[in-house]
PDB file of C-alpha atoms in Angstrom:
ATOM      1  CA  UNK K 435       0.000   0.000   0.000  1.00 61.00           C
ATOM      2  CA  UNK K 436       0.939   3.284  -0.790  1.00 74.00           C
ATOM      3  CA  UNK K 437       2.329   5.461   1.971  1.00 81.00           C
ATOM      4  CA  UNK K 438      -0.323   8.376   0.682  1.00 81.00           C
ATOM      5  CA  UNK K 439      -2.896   6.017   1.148  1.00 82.00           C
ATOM      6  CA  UNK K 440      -1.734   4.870   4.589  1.00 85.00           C
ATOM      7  CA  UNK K 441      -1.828   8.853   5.472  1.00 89.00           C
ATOM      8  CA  UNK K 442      -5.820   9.246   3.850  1.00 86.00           C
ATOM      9  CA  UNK K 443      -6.740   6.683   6.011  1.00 87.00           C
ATOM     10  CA  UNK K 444      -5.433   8.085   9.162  1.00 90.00           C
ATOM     11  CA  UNK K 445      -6.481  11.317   8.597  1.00 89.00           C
ATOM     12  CA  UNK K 446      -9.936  10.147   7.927  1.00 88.00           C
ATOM     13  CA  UNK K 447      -9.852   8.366  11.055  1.00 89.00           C
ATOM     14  CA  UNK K 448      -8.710  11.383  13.126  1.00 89.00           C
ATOM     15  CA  UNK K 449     -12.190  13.138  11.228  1.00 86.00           C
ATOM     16  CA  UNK K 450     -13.939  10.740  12.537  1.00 84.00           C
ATOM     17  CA  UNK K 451     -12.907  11.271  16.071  1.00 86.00           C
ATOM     18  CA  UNK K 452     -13.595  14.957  15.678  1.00 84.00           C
ATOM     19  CA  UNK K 453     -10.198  16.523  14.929  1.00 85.00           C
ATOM     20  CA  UNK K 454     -10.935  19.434  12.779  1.00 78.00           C
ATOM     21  CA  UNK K 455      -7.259  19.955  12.006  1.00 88.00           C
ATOM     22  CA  UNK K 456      -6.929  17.323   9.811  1.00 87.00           C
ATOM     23  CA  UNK K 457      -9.759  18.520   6.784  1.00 87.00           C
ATOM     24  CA  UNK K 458      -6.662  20.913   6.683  1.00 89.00           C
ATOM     25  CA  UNK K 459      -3.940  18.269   5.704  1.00 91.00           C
ATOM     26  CA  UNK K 460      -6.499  16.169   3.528  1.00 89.00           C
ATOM     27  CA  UNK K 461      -7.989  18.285   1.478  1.00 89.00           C
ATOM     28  CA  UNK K 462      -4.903  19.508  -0.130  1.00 90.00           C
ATOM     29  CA  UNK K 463      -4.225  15.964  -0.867  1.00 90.00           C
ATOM     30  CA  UNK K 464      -7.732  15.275  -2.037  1.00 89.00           C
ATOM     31  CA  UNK K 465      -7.902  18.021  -3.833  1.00 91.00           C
ATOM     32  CA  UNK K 466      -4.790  17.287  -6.200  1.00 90.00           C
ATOM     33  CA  UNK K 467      -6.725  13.900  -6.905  1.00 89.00           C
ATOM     34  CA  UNK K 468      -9.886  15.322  -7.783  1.00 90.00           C
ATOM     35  CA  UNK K 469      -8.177  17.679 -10.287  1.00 90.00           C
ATOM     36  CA  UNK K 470      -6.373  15.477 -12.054  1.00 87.00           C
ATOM     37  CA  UNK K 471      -9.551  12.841 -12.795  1.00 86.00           C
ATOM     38  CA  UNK K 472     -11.714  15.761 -13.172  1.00 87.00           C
ATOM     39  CA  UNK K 473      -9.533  17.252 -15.846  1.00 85.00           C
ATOM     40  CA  UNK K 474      -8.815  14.250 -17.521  1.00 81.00           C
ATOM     41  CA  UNK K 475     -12.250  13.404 -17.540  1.00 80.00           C
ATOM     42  CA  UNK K 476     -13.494  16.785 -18.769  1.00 80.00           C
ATOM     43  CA  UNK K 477     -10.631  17.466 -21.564  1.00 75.00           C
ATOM     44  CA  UNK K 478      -9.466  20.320 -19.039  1.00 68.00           C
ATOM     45  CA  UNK K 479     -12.447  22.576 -19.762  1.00 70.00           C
ATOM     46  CA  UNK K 480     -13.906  25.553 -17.935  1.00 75.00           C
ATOM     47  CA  UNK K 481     -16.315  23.060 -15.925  1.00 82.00           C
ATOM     48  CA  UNK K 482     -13.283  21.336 -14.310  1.00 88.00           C
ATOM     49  CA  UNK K 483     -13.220  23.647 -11.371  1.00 88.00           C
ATOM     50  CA  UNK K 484     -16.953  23.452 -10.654  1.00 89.00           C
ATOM     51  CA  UNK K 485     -16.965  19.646 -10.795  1.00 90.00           C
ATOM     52  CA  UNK K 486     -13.548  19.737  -8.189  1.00 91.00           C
ATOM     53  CA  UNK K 487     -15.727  22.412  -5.574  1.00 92.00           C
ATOM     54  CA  UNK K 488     -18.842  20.108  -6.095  1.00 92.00           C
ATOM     55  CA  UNK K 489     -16.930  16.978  -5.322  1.00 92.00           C
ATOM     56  CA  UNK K 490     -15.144  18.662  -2.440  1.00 91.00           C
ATOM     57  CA  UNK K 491     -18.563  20.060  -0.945  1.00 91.00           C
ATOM     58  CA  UNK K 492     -20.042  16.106  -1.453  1.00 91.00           C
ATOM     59  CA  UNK K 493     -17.086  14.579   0.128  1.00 88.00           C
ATOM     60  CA  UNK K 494     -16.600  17.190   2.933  1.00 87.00           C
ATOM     61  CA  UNK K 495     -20.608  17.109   4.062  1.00 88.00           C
ATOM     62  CA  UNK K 496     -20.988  13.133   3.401  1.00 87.00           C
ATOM     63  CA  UNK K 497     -17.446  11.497   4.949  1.00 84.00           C
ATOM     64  CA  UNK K 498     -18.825  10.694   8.097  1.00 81.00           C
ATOM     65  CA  UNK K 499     -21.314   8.065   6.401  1.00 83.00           C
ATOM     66  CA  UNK K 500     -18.152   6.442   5.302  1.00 82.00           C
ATOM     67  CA  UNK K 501     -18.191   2.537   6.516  1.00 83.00           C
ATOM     68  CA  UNK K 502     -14.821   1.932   6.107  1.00 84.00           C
ATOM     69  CA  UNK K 503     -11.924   4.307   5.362  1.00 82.00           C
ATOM     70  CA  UNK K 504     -10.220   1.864   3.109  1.00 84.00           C
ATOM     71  CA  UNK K 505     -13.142   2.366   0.431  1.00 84.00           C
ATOM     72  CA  UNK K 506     -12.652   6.435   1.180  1.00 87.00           C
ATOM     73  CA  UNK K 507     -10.395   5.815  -2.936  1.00 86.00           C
ATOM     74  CA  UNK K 508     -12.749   4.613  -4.693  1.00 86.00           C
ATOM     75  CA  UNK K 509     -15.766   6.576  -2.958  1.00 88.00           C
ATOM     76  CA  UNK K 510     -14.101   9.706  -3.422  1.00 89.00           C
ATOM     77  CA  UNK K 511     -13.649   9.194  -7.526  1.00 88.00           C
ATOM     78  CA  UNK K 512     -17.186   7.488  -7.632  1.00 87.00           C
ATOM     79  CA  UNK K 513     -18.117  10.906  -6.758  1.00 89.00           C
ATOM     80  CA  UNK K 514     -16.058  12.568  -8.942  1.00 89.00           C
ATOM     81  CA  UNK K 515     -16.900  10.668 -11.741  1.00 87.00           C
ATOM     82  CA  UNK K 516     -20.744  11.361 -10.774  1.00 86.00           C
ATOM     83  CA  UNK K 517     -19.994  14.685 -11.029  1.00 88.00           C
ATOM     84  CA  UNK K 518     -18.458  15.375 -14.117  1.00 84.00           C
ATOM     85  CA  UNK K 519     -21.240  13.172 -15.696  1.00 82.00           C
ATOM     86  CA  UNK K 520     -23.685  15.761 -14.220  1.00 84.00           C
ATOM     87  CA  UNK K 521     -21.648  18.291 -15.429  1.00 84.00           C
ATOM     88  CA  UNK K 522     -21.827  16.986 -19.077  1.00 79.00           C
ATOM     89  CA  UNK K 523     -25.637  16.480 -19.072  1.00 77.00           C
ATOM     90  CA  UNK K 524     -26.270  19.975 -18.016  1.00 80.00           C
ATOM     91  CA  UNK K 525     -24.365  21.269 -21.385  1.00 73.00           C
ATOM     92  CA  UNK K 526     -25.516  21.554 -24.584  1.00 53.00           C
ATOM     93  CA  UNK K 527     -25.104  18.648 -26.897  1.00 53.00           C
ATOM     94  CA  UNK K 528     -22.898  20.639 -29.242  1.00 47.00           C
ATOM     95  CA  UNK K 529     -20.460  21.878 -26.967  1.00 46.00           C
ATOM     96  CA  UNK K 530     -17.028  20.541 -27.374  1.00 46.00           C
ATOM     97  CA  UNK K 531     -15.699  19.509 -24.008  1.00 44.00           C
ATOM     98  CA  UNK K 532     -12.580  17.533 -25.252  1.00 44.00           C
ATOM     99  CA  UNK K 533     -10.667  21.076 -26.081  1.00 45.00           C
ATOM    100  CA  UNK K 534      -7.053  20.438 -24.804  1.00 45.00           C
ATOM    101  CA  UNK K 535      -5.802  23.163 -22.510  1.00 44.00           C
ATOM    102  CA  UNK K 536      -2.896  25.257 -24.011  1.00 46.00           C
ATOM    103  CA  UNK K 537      -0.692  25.994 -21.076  1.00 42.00           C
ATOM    104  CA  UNK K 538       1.861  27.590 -22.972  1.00 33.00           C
ATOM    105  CA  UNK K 539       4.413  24.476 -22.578  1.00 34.00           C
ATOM    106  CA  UNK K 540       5.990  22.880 -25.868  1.00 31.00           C
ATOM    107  CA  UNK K 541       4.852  19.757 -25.939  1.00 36.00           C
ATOM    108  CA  UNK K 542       6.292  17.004 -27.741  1.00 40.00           C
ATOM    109  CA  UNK K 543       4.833  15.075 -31.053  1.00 50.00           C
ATOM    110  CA  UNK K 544       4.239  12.105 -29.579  1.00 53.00           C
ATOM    111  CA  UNK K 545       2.230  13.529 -26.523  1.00 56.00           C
ATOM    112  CA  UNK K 546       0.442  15.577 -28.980  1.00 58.00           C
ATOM    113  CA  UNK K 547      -0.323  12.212 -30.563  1.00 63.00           C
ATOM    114  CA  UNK K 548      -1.600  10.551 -27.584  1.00 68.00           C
ATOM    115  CA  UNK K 549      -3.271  13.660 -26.478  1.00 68.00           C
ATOM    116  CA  UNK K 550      -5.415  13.442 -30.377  1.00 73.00           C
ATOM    117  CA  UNK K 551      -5.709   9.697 -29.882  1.00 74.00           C
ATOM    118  CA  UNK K 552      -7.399  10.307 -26.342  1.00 79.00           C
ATOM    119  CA  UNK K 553      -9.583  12.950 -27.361  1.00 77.00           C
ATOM    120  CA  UNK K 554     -11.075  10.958 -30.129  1.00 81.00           C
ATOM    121  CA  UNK K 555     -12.555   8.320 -27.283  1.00 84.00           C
ATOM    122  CA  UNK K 556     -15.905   8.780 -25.415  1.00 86.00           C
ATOM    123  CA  UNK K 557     -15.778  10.323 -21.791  1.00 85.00           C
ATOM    124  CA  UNK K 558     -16.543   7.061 -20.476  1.00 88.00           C
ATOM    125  CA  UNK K 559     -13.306   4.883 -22.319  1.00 89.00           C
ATOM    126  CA  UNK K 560     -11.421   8.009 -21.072  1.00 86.00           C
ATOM    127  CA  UNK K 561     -12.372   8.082 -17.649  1.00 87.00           C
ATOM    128  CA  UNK K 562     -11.417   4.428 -17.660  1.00 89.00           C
ATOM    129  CA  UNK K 563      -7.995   4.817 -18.979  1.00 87.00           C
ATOM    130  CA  UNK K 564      -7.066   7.324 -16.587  1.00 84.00           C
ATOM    131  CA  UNK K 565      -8.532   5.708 -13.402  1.00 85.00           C
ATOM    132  CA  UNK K 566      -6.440   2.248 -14.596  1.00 86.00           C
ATOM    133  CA  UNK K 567      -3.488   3.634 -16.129  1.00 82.00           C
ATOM    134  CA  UNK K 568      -2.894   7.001 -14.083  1.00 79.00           C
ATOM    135  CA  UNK K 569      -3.996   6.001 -11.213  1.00 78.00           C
ATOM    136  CA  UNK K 570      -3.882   2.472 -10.656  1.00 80.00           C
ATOM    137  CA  UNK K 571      -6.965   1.070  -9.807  1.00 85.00           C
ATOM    138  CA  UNK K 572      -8.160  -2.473 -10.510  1.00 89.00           C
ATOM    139  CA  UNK K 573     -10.722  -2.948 -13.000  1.00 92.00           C
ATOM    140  CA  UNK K 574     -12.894  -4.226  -9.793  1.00 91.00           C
ATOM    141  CA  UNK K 575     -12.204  -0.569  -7.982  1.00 88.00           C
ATOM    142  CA  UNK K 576     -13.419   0.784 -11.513  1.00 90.00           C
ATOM    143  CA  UNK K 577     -16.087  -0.883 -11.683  1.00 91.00           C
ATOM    144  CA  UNK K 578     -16.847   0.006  -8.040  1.00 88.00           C
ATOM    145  CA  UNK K 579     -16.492   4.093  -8.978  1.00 87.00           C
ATOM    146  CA  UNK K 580     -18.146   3.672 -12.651  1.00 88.00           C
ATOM    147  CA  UNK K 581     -21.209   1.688 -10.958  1.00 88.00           C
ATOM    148  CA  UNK K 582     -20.751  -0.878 -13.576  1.00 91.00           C
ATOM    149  CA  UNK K 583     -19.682  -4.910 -13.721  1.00 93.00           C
ATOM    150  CA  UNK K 584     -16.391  -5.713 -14.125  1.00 93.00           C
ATOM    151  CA  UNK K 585     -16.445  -7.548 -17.339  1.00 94.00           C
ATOM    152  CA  UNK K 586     -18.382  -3.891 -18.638  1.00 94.00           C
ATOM    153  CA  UNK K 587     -15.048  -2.318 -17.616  1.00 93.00           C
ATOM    154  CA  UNK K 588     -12.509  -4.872 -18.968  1.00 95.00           C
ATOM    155  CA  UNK K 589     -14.337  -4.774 -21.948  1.00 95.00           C
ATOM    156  CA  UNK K 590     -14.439  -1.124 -22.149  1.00 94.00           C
ATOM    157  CA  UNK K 591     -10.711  -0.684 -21.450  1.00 92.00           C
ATOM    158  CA  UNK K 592     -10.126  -3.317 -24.340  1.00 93.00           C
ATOM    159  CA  UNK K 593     -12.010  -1.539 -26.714  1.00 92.00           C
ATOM    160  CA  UNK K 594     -10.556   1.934 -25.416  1.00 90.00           C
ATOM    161  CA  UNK K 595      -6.923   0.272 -25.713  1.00 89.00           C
ATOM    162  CA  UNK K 596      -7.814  -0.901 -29.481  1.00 90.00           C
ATOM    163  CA  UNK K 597      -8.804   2.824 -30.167  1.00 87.00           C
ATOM    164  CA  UNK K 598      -6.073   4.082 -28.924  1.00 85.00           C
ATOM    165  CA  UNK K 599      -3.815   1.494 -30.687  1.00 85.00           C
ATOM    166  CA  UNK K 600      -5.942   2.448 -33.726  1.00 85.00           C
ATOM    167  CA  UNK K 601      -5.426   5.945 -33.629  1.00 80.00           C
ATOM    168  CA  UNK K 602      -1.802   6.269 -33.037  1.00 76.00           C
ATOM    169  CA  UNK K 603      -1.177   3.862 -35.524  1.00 79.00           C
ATOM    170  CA  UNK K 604      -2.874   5.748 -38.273  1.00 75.00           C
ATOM    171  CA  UNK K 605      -0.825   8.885 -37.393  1.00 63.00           C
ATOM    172  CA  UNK K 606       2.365   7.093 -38.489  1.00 61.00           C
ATOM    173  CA  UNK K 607       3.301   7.697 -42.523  1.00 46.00           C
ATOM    174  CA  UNK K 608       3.833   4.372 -44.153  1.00 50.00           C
ATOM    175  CA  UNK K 609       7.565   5.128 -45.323  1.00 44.00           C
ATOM    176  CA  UNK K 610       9.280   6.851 -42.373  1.00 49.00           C
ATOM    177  CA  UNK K 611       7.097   5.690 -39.093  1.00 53.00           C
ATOM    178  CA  UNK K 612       6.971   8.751 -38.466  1.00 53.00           C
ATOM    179  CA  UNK K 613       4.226  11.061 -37.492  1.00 49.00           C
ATOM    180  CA  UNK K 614       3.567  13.698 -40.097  1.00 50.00           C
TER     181      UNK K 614
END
């Protein structure tokens, strides 16, 4: 287990015995989580910092009905992932929400590549990636955040990984394997 983890959990403990002191060290820490799923999840676009305040609110007012603080992971992207899904229903169909952020930074071709490859999947197969590649999780813990089965998820992150294969591979120019 990670030592970060090991550090939620007693902090969420102390919360639980009433030490107000600690919201100060976790939320920093939660926070930084939050973001990063959020943003991946959202393509980085100007909802990102309402879904991370409504997620902090919902985690803030409902820890206490926490069972057991080893779940607090996967409870606190289940809500997350809630929502950004709100988030995107509230917003007109045409809206673009996959926009990549330009933060200035040279970037190089092949992130740009996996960056285009990403943005060409569905929120869902993207949300998945991150949450398994990014951050670890088993496809069980997915499932457990996405509200879905398992085999939904494995199946999901297959498909997503084809894409992805897909996607990069038609980037390539036949002659020089390199990207144009």
């Amino acid at each position: 287990m990670k030592p970060e983890k090991v550090y939620v959990e007693y902090l969420l403990l102390k919360i639980r015995t009433g030490e107000t002191g600690a919201w100060d060290q976790l939320l920093p820490i939660v926070q930084v989580k939050i973001r990063a799923m959020v943003g991946k999840t959202l393509g980085y676009s100007s909802g990102v910092d309402d879904c991370v305040q409504e997620a902090m609110l919902a985690i803030y007012r409902q820890v206490k009905r926490l069972k057991s603080v080893k779940a607090f992971h996967t409870w606190m992207y289940r809500i997350s992932y809630s929502k950004c899904m709100d988030f995107i229903r509230k917003q007109s169909p045409n809206h673009d929400f996959w926009e990549p952020s330009d933060d200035g930074m040279a970037v190089v071709d092949d992130q740009l590549d996996v960056q285009s490859a990403m943005a060409a999947l569905n929120e869902r197969d993207k949300t998945i990636i991150y949450l398994f590649y990014a951050e670890g999780f088993k496809v069980s813990e997915i499932a457990a955040i996405m509200d879905q089965p398992a085999g939904t998820i494995k199946y999901h992150l297959f498909q997503a990984r084809a894409a992805l294969k897909h996607q990069l591979e038609d980037q390539k120019t036949p002659l020089t394997g390199e990207s144009p």
